[in-house]
Amino acid sequence: SNSDFDPQEMEEPLVTTSLTREDENEYSLRPKTLREYIGQEKAKGNLEVFIQAAKMRREPLDHVLLHGPPGLGKTTLSGIIANEMGVNVRITSGPAIEKAGDLAALLTNLNENDILFVDEIHRFNKGQQDYLLPFVEDGTLTLIGATTENPYFEVNGALLSRSRIFELKPLEKEDIKELIHRAVTDKERGMGTYRVKLDEDAADFLADTANGDARAALNAIELGVLTTGRSEDGLIHIDLAAAQEC
């Protein structure tokens, strides 16, 4: 239980170069390139043009705001953008930056051309957004903000005017099914080594109940694989009944 932990260790770090525990389940959503990223065809196409233009100009990327429902892999997408640009990404979130000095400390430790990914950027108060603005204006960093709220209402107008906004939509059922199949077959980033046989009606059920949320679908299939015993043939069979238990 958590009571065994030192409370200091439980504090959320201000900035991290790795993914949060919640994102750990997104193994099959964590591709390295836009081409591998499932779904979001419109946003992906626009991002590809945007990244190529910056590379041709040999300039850092303009700032980006990703907005859309939770569970679509915004953190993953920020990692892809950084990878495509050949720079480092530092990951933080609005709730992790509580004290006035936190943001200053974070910005001081960034290297030139680093991408700063701020999840839930709408949770930054006006003072925090104002403090970030000079760094955004002078190109010290590339900001990628993510928000589930309407950015036109929740994000500072000056930050908005300097950012490209990309809207992410809930995933189509077929995209979710592709993700689920990849999760159970990919030996490197997924659960391919578990030897899973996923019935089509089970995949349909999981894709339907995920309601466009990739993370929910991945969590459900992981739960199914980890809680279903092996059959006599040595495979883990995920049938409709098993899927309904997830």
mmCIF file of C-alpha atoms in Angstrom:
data_model
loop_
_atom_site.group_PDB
_atom_site.id
_atom_site.type_symbol
_atom_site.label_atom_id
_atom_site.label_comp_id
_atom_site.label_asym_id
_atom_site.label_seq_id
_atom_site.Cartn_x
_atom_site.Cartn_y
_atom_site.Cartn_z
ATOM 1 C CA SER A 1 0.000 0.000 0.000
ATOM 2 C CA ASN A 2 0.987 3.649 -0.331
ATOM 3 C CA SER A 3 1.541 3.865 3.439
ATOM 4 C CA ASP A 4 4.927 2.166 2.905
ATOM 5 C CA PHE A 5 6.153 5.100 0.845
ATOM 6 C CA ASP A 6 8.050 8.107 2.062
ATOM 7 C CA PRO A 7 5.601 11.009 1.510
ATOM 8 C CA GLN A 8 8.388 12.974 -0.192
ATOM 9 C CA GLU A 9 8.558 10.337 -2.885
ATOM 10 C CA MET A 10 4.847 10.605 -3.516
ATOM 11 C CA GLU A 11 5.043 14.261 -4.506
ATOM 12 C CA GLU A 12 4.521 14.807 -8.202
ATOM 13 C CA PRO A 13 7.742 16.006 -9.831
ATOM 14 C CA LEU A 14 7.594 19.415 -11.466
ATOM 15 C CA VAL A 15 9.066 18.170 -14.673
ATOM 16 C CA THR A 16 9.856 14.762 -16.019
ATOM 17 C CA THR A 17 11.416 13.326 -19.139
ATOM 18 C CA SER A 18 9.389 10.136 -18.835
ATOM 19 C CA LEU A 19 5.676 9.401 -18.955
ATOM 20 C CA THR A 20 3.343 9.322 -15.971
ATOM 21 C CA ARG A 21 2.013 6.076 -14.536
ATOM 22 C CA GLU A 22 -1.291 6.712 -16.253
ATOM 23 C CA ASP A 23 0.514 6.947 -19.564
ATOM 24 C CA GLU A 24 2.476 3.727 -18.929
ATOM 25 C CA ASN A 25 -0.516 1.757 -20.203
ATOM 26 C CA GLU A 26 -0.290 3.589 -23.502
ATOM 27 C CA TYR A 27 2.581 1.373 -24.669
ATOM 28 C CA SER A 28 0.934 0.674 -28.004
ATOM 29 C CA LEU A 29 -0.030 4.345 -28.266
ATOM 30 C CA ARG A 30 3.543 5.416 -27.830
ATOM 31 C CA PRO A 31 4.932 5.325 -31.353
ATOM 32 C CA LYS A 32 7.971 7.342 -32.342
ATOM 33 C CA THR A 33 6.566 8.808 -35.561
ATOM 34 C CA LEU A 34 3.354 10.411 -36.738
ATOM 35 C CA ARG A 35 2.937 7.596 -39.255
ATOM 36 C CA GLU A 36 2.637 5.041 -36.437
ATOM 37 C CA TYR A 37 0.151 7.152 -34.479
ATOM 38 C CA ILE A 38 -3.340 5.729 -34.977
ATOM 39 C CA GLY A 39 -6.260 8.042 -35.740
ATOM 40 C CA GLN A 40 -6.453 11.880 -35.809
ATOM 41 C CA GLU A 41 -5.822 11.946 -39.569
ATOM 42 C CA LYS A 42 -6.633 15.652 -39.979
ATOM 43 C CA ALA A 43 -4.522 16.853 -37.044
ATOM 44 C CA LYS A 44 -1.740 14.460 -38.043
ATOM 45 C CA GLY A 45 -1.665 15.735 -41.627
ATOM 46 C CA ASN A 46 -1.518 19.356 -40.474
ATOM 47 C CA LEU A 47 1.176 18.575 -37.895
ATOM 48 C CA GLU A 48 3.300 16.838 -40.521
ATOM 49 C CA VAL A 49 3.233 19.929 -42.767
ATOM 50 C CA PHE A 50 3.933 22.144 -39.748
ATOM 51 C CA ILE A 51 6.961 20.073 -38.651
ATOM 52 C CA GLN A 52 8.398 19.775 -42.173
ATOM 53 C CA ALA A 53 8.126 23.559 -42.671
ATOM 54 C CA ALA A 54 10.060 24.213 -39.444
ATOM 55 C CA LYS A 55 12.754 21.700 -40.444
ATOM 56 C CA MET A 56 13.109 23.275 -43.898
ATOM 57 C CA ARG A 57 13.485 26.705 -42.296
ATOM 58 C CA ARG A 58 15.950 25.173 -39.830
ATOM 59 C CA GLU A 59 14.088 26.895 -37.061
ATOM 60 C CA PRO A 60 12.467 25.637 -33.871
ATOM 61 C CA LEU A 61 8.820 24.671 -34.088
ATOM 62 C CA ASP A 62 6.155 27.281 -33.447
ATOM 63 C CA HIS A 63 4.159 26.744 -30.263
ATOM 64 C CA VAL A 64 1.366 24.191 -30.265
ATOM 65 C CA LEU A 65 -1.911 23.819 -28.386
ATOM 66 C CA LEU A 66 -3.562 20.396 -28.471
ATOM 67 C CA HIS A 67 -7.165 20.385 -27.408
ATOM 68 C CA GLY A 68 -9.679 17.589 -27.125
ATOM 69 C CA PRO A 69 -11.130 14.996 -24.731
ATOM 70 C CA PRO A 70 -8.885 13.093 -22.296
ATOM 71 C CA GLY A 71 -7.355 9.724 -23.142
ATOM 72 C CA LEU A 72 -6.269 10.486 -26.718
ATOM 73 C CA GLY A 73 -2.512 10.397 -26.168
ATOM 74 C CA LYS A 74 -1.644 14.122 -26.095
ATOM 75 C CA THR A 75 1.490 13.360 -24.060
ATOM 76 C CA THR A 76 2.432 10.709 -26.606
ATOM 77 C CA LEU A 77 1.928 13.199 -29.427
ATOM 78 C CA SER A 78 4.233 15.737 -27.744
ATOM 79 C CA GLY A 79 6.932 13.039 -27.593
ATOM 80 C CA ILE A 80 6.450 12.307 -31.306
ATOM 81 C CA ILE A 81 6.718 16.012 -32.191
ATOM 82 C CA ALA A 82 9.960 16.289 -30.179
ATOM 83 C CA ASN A 83 11.307 13.129 -31.821
ATOM 84 C CA GLU A 84 10.444 14.398 -35.316
ATOM 85 C CA MET A 85 12.208 17.698 -34.510
ATOM 86 C CA GLY A 86 15.205 15.937 -32.930
ATOM 87 C CA VAL A 87 14.911 17.770 -29.600
ATOM 88 C CA ASN A 88 14.189 16.851 -25.976
ATOM 89 C CA VAL A 89 10.761 17.108 -24.401
ATOM 90 C CA ARG A 90 10.167 17.976 -20.761
ATOM 91 C CA ILE A 91 6.777 17.015 -19.394
ATOM 92 C CA THR A 92 4.845 18.796 -16.669
ATOM 93 C CA SER A 93 1.250 19.729 -15.927
ATOM 94 C CA GLY A 94 -0.815 22.609 -14.624
ATOM 95 C CA PRO A 95 -1.577 20.846 -11.305
ATOM 96 C CA ALA A 96 2.140 20.048 -10.716
ATOM 97 C CA ILE A 97 3.097 23.745 -10.770
ATOM 98 C CA GLU A 98 1.597 25.108 -7.569
ATOM 99 C CA LYS A 99 4.021 27.618 -6.083
ATOM 100 C CA ALA A 100 5.230 30.807 -7.763
ATOM 101 C CA GLY A 101 8.847 29.619 -7.752
ATOM 102 C CA ASP A 102 8.048 26.252 -9.339
ATOM 103 C CA LEU A 103 7.627 27.645 -12.834
ATOM 104 C CA ALA A 104 10.772 29.790 -12.542
ATOM 105 C CA ALA A 105 12.831 26.766 -11.437
ATOM 106 C CA LEU A 106 11.464 24.672 -14.278
ATOM 107 C CA LEU A 107 12.169 27.267 -16.954
ATOM 108 C CA THR A 108 15.708 27.874 -15.659
ATOM 109 C CA ASN A 109 16.557 24.210 -16.163
ATOM 110 C CA LEU A 110 15.439 23.956 -19.783
ATOM 111 C CA ASN A 111 18.047 23.679 -22.523
ATOM 112 C CA GLU A 112 17.882 25.658 -25.742
ATOM 113 C CA ASN A 113 15.272 24.300 -28.195
ATOM 114 C CA ASP A 114 13.745 21.980 -25.573
ATOM 115 C CA ILE A 115 10.026 21.402 -25.915
ATOM 116 C CA LEU A 116 8.059 22.038 -22.742
ATOM 117 C CA PHE A 117 4.869 19.986 -22.679
ATOM 118 C CA VAL A 118 2.308 21.361 -20.215
ATOM 119 C CA ASP A 119 -0.666 19.070 -19.734
ATOM 120 C CA GLU A 120 -3.846 20.722 -18.440
ATOM 121 C CA ILE A 121 -2.426 24.140 -19.309
ATOM 122 C CA HIS A 122 -5.860 25.631 -18.514
ATOM 123 C CA ARG A 123 -5.004 24.959 -14.843
ATOM 124 C CA PHE A 124 -2.277 27.617 -15.000
ATOM 125 C CA ASN A 125 -3.635 30.815 -13.477
ATOM 126 C CA LYS A 126 -3.297 34.151 -15.259
ATOM 127 C CA GLY A 127 -0.088 34.986 -13.366
ATOM 128 C CA GLN A 128 1.538 31.706 -14.388
ATOM 129 C CA GLN A 129 0.504 32.117 -18.024
ATOM 130 C CA ASP A 130 1.808 35.701 -17.997
ATOM 131 C CA TYR A 131 5.120 34.512 -16.519
ATOM 132 C CA LEU A 132 5.494 31.937 -19.298
ATOM 133 C CA LEU A 133 4.834 34.489 -22.032
ATOM 134 C CA PRO A 134 8.313 36.111 -22.372
ATOM 135 C CA PHE A 135 9.925 32.659 -22.763
ATOM 136 C CA VAL A 136 7.384 31.831 -25.447
ATOM 137 C CA GLU A 137 7.868 35.199 -27.176
ATOM 138 C CA ASP A 138 11.669 35.095 -27.353
ATOM 139 C CA GLY A 139 11.829 31.470 -28.502
ATOM 140 C CA THR A 140 13.718 30.212 -25.427
ATOM 141 C CA LEU A 141 11.491 27.173 -25.570
ATOM 142 C CA THR A 142 8.834 25.583 -27.708
ATOM 143 C CA LEU A 143 5.611 25.235 -25.754
ATOM 144 C CA ILE A 144 3.165 22.407 -26.361
ATOM 145 C CA GLY A 145 0.098 22.918 -24.222
ATOM 146 C CA ALA A 146 -2.684 20.376 -23.874
ATOM 147 C CA THR A 147 -6.166 21.114 -22.628
ATOM 148 C CA THR A 148 -9.506 19.355 -22.426
ATOM 149 C CA GLU A 149 -11.196 22.773 -22.206
ATOM 150 C CA ASN A 150 -11.945 25.236 -24.988
ATOM 151 C CA PRO A 151 -8.598 27.062 -25.348
ATOM 152 C CA TYR A 152 -10.296 30.220 -26.616
ATOM 153 C CA PHE A 153 -11.865 30.667 -23.169
ATOM 154 C CA GLU A 154 -9.228 29.141 -20.898
ATOM 155 C CA VAL A 155 -5.843 30.124 -22.344
ATOM 156 C CA ASN A 156 -4.225 33.574 -22.253
ATOM 157 C CA GLY A 157 -4.926 35.470 -25.508
ATOM 158 C CA ALA A 158 -1.238 36.316 -25.987
ATOM 159 C CA LEU A 159 -0.287 32.622 -25.709
ATOM 160 C CA LEU A 160 -3.133 31.692 -28.043
ATOM 161 C CA SER A 161 -2.044 34.178 -30.696
ATOM 162 C CA ARG A 162 1.463 32.658 -30.741
ATOM 163 C CA SER A 163 0.318 29.055 -30.964
ATOM 164 C CA ARG A 164 -1.063 26.733 -33.618
ATOM 165 C CA ILE A 165 -4.172 24.994 -32.348
ATOM 166 C CA PHE A 166 -4.762 21.350 -33.234
ATOM 167 C CA GLU A 167 -8.061 19.781 -32.271
ATOM 168 C CA LEU A 168 -8.068 16.084 -31.390
ATOM 169 C CA LYS A 169 -11.327 14.157 -31.776
ATOM 170 C CA PRO A 170 -12.554 11.030 -29.992
ATOM 171 C CA LEU A 171 -11.200 8.063 -31.926
ATOM 172 C CA GLU A 172 -13.354 6.176 -34.417
ATOM 173 C CA LYS A 173 -14.342 2.659 -33.437
ATOM 174 C CA GLU A 174 -12.088 1.159 -36.154
ATOM 175 C CA ASP A 175 -9.095 3.141 -34.815
ATOM 176 C CA ILE A 176 -9.753 1.819 -31.307
ATOM 177 C CA LYS A 177 -9.973 -1.741 -32.646
ATOM 178 C CA GLU A 178 -6.658 -1.299 -34.449
ATOM 179 C CA LEU A 179 -5.103 -0.066 -31.196
ATOM 180 C CA ILE A 180 -6.481 -3.030 -29.234
ATOM 181 C CA HIS A 181 -5.203 -5.525 -31.817
ATOM 182 C CA ARG A 182 -1.805 -3.815 -31.829
ATOM 183 C CA ALA A 183 -1.693 -3.923 -28.017
ATOM 184 C CA VAL A 184 -2.162 -7.710 -27.923
ATOM 185 C CA THR A 185 0.138 -8.542 -30.860
ATOM 186 C CA ASP A 186 3.044 -6.074 -30.552
ATOM 187 C CA LYS A 187 5.884 -7.977 -28.863
ATOM 188 C CA GLU A 188 8.080 -4.926 -28.279
ATOM 189 C CA ARG A 189 5.673 -2.281 -27.006
ATOM 190 C CA GLY A 190 2.566 -4.308 -26.290
ATOM 191 C CA MET A 191 1.520 -7.627 -24.813
ATOM 192 C CA GLY A 192 2.479 -9.786 -27.790
ATOM 193 C CA THR A 193 4.637 -12.039 -25.598
ATOM 194 C CA TYR A 194 1.560 -13.005 -23.521
ATOM 195 C CA ARG A 195 0.152 -15.014 -26.474
ATOM 196 C CA VAL A 196 -3.375 -13.640 -26.542
ATOM 197 C CA LYS A 197 -6.219 -14.766 -28.800
ATOM 198 C CA LEU A 198 -8.737 -11.934 -29.037
ATOM 199 C CA ASP A 199 -12.161 -12.776 -30.438
ATOM 200 C CA GLU A 200 -13.585 -10.273 -32.921
ATOM 201 C CA ASP A 201 -16.825 -9.750 -30.961
ATOM 202 C CA ALA A 202 -14.718 -9.051 -27.851
ATOM 203 C CA ALA A 203 -12.680 -6.442 -29.753
ATOM 204 C CA ASP A 204 -15.939 -4.906 -31.029
ATOM 205 C CA PHE A 205 -17.341 -4.742 -27.501
ATOM 206 C CA LEU A 206 -14.187 -3.103 -26.060
ATOM 207 C CA ALA A 207 -14.039 -0.604 -28.933
ATOM 208 C CA ASP A 208 -17.722 0.309 -28.446
ATOM 209 C CA THR A 209 -17.521 0.759 -24.676
ATOM 210 C CA ALA A 210 -14.318 2.847 -24.884
ATOM 211 C CA ASN A 211 -16.408 5.592 -26.456
ATOM 212 C CA GLY A 212 -13.515 7.095 -28.426
ATOM 213 C CA ASP A 213 -11.093 7.035 -25.462
ATOM 214 C CA ALA A 214 -7.892 5.203 -26.401
ATOM 215 C CA ARG A 215 -6.581 5.001 -22.838
ATOM 216 C CA ALA A 216 -9.808 3.426 -21.569
ATOM 217 C CA ALA A 217 -9.619 0.761 -24.288
ATOM 218 C CA LEU A 218 -5.969 -0.040 -23.539
ATOM 219 C CA ASN A 219 -6.606 -0.229 -19.797
ATOM 220 C CA ALA A 220 -9.535 -2.591 -20.411
ATOM 221 C CA ILE A 221 -7.622 -4.992 -22.674
ATOM 222 C CA GLU A 222 -4.657 -4.988 -20.278
ATOM 223 C CA LEU A 223 -6.973 -5.858 -17.394
ATOM 224 C CA GLY A 224 -8.526 -8.648 -19.474
ATOM 225 C CA VAL A 225 -5.146 -10.150 -20.366
ATOM 226 C CA LEU A 226 -3.799 -9.981 -16.803
ATOM 227 C CA THR A 227 -6.916 -11.460 -15.153
ATOM 228 C CA THR A 228 -7.777 -14.229 -17.643
ATOM 229 C CA GLY A 229 -6.154 -17.622 -17.114
ATOM 230 C CA ARG A 230 -4.456 -19.559 -19.902
ATOM 231 C CA SER A 231 -6.458 -22.173 -21.767
ATOM 232 C CA GLU A 232 -5.237 -25.725 -22.372
ATOM 233 C CA ASP A 233 -3.750 -24.606 -25.684
ATOM 234 C CA GLY A 234 -1.438 -22.232 -23.786
ATOM 235 C CA LEU A 235 -3.151 -19.080 -25.079
ATOM 236 C CA ILE A 236 -5.048 -16.405 -23.166
ATOM 237 C CA HIS A 237 -8.473 -16.330 -24.827
ATOM 238 C CA ILE A 238 -10.304 -13.011 -24.581
ATOM 239 C CA ASP A 239 -13.858 -13.806 -25.646
ATOM 240 C CA LEU A 240 -16.943 -11.620 -25.298
ATOM 241 C CA ALA A 241 -17.623 -12.820 -21.738
ATOM 242 C CA ALA A 242 -14.048 -11.959 -20.669
ATOM 243 C CA ALA A 243 -14.267 -8.571 -22.378
ATOM 244 C CA GLN A 244 -17.504 -7.779 -20.532
ATOM 245 C CA GLU A 245 -15.667 -8.352 -17.239
ATOM 246 C CA CYS A 246 -13.027 -5.701 -18.078
#
